[in-house]
PDB file of C-alpha atoms in Angstrom:
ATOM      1  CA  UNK A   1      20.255  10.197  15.585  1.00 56.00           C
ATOM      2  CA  UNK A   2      22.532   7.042  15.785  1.00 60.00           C
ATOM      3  CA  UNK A   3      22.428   4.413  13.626  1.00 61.00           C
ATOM      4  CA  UNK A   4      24.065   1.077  15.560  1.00 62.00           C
ATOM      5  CA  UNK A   5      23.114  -1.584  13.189  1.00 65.00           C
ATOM      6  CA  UNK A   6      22.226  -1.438   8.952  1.00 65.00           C
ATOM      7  CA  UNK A   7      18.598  -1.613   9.769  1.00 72.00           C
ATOM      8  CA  UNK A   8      17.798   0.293  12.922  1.00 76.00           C
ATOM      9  CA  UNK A   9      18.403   3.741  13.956  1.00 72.00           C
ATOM     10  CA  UNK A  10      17.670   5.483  17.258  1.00 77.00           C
ATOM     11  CA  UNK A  11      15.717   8.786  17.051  1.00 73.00           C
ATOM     12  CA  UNK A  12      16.196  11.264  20.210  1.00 79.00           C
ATOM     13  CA  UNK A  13      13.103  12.919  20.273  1.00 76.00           C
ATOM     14  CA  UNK A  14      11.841  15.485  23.340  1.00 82.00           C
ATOM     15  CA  UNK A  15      14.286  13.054  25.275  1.00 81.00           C
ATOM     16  CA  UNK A  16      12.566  10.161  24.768  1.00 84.00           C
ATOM     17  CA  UNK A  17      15.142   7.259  22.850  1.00 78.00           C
ATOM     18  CA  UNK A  18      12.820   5.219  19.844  1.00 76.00           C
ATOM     19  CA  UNK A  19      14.452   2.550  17.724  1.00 77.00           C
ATOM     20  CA  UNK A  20      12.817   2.188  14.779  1.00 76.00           C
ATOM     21  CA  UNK A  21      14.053   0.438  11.240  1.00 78.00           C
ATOM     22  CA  UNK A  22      15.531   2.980   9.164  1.00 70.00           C
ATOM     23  CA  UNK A  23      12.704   2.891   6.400  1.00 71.00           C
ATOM     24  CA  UNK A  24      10.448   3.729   8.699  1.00 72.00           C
ATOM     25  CA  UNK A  25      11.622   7.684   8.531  1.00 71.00           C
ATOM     26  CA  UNK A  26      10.169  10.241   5.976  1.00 73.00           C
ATOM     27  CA  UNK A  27      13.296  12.781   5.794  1.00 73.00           C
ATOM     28  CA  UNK A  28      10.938  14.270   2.819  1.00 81.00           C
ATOM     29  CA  UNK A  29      11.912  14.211  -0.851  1.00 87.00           C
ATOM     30  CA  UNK A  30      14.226  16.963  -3.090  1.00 90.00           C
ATOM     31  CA  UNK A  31      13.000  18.900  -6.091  1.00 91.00           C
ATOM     32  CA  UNK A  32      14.857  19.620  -9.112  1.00 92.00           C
ATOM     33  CA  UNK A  33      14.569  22.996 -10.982  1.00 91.00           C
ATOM     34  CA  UNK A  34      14.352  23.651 -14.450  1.00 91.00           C
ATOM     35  CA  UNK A  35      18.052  25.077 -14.168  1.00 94.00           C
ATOM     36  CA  UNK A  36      19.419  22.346 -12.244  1.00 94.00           C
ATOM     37  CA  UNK A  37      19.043  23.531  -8.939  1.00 94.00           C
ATOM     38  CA  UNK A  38      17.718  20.813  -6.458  1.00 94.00           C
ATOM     39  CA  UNK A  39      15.027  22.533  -3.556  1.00 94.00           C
ATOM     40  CA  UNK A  40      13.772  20.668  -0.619  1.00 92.00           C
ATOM     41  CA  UNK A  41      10.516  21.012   0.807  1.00 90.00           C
ATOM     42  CA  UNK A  42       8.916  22.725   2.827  1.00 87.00           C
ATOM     43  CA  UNK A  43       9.900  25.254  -0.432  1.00 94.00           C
ATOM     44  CA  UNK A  44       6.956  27.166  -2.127  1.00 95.00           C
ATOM     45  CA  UNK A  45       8.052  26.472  -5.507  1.00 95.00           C
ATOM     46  CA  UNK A  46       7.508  22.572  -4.361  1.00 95.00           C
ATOM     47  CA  UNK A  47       4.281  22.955  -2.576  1.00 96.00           C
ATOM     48  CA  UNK A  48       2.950  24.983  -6.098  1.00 95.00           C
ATOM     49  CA  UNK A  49       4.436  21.685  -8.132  1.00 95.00           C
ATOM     50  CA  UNK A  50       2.980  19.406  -5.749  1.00 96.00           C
ATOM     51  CA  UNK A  51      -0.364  20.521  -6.064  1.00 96.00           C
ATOM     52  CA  UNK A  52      -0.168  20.776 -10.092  1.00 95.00           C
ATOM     53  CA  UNK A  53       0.804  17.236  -9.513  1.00 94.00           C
ATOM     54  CA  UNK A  54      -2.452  16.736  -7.583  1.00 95.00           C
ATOM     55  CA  UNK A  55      -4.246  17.654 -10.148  1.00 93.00           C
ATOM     56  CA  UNK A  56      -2.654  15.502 -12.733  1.00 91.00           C
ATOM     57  CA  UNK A  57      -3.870  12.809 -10.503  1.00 92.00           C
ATOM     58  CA  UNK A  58      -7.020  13.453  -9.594  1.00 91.00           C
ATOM     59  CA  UNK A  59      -7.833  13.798 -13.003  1.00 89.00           C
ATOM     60  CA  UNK A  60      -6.133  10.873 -14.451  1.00 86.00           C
ATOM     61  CA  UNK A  61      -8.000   8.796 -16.897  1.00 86.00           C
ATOM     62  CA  UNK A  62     -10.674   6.489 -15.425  1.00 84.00           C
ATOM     63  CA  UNK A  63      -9.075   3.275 -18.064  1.00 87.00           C
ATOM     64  CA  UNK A  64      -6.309   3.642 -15.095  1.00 86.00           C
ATOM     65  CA  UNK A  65      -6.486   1.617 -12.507  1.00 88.00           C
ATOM     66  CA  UNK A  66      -8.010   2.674  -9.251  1.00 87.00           C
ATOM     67  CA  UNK A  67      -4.707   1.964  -6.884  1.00 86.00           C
ATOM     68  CA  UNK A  68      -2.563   3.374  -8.950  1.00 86.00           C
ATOM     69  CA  UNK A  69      -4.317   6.461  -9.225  1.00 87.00           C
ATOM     70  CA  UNK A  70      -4.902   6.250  -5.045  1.00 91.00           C
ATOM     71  CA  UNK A  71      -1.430   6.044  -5.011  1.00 92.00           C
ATOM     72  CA  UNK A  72      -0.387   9.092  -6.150  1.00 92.00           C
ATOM     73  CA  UNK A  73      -3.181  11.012  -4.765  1.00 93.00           C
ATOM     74  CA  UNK A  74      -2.219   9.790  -1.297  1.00 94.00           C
ATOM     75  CA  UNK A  75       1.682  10.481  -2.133  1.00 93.00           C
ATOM     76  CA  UNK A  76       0.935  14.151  -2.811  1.00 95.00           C
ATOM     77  CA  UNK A  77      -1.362  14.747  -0.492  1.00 95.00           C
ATOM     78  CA  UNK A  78       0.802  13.402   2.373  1.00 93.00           C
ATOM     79  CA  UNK A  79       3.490  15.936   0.932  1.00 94.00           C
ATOM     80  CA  UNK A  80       1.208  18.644   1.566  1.00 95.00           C
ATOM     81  CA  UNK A  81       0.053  17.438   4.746  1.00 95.00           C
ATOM     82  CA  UNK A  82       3.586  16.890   6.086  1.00 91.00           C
ATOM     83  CA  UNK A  83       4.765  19.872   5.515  1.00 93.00           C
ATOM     84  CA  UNK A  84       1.556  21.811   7.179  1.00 93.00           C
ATOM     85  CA  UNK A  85       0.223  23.247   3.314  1.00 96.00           C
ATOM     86  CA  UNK A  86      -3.663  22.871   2.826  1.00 95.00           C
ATOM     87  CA  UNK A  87      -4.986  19.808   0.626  1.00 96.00           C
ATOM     88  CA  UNK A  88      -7.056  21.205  -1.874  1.00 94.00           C
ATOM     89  CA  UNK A  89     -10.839  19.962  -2.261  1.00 91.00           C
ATOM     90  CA  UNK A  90     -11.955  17.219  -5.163  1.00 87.00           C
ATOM     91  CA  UNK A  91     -13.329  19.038  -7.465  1.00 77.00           C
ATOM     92  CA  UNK A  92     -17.216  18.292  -7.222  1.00 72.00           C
TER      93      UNK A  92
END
């Protein structure tokens, strides 16, 4: 990876060059533990916190609105995806 100007960096994937703006990559996020220890994913303890989280917002009042709550049901469900851990079902 090489970064030649503020906004654009150049990604060497499978040999193939792509410039792309630099807040256009997903480098994933960091956890931090009840004892102060920070975790990245693709950690289990994350993908068990992500899911709780999930559920928080799936199940968030319906008085909130409806893009907010899409919002962070699409945030934690891309975490899951992203790192290759099943999305659970809606509950019916």
């Amino acid at each position: 990876m090489d970064q030649p100007e503020p906004q654009r960096l150049v990604v060497e994937v499978d040999g193939q060059c792509w410039e792309v703006p630099w807040w256009n990559i997903e480098i994933g996020e960091e956890y931090q533990t009840s004892s102060g220890k920070w975790i990245r994913e693709p950690d289990e303890r994350v993908r068990r916190y992500v899911q709780k989280r999930l559920a928080w917002a799936r199940g968030l009042s319906p008085r909130i609105p409806e893009r907010d709550k899409s919002y962070w049901e699409d945030h934690y469900e891309w975490i899951l995806r992203r790192n290759g851990w099943e999305v659970p079902k809606r509950p019916a």
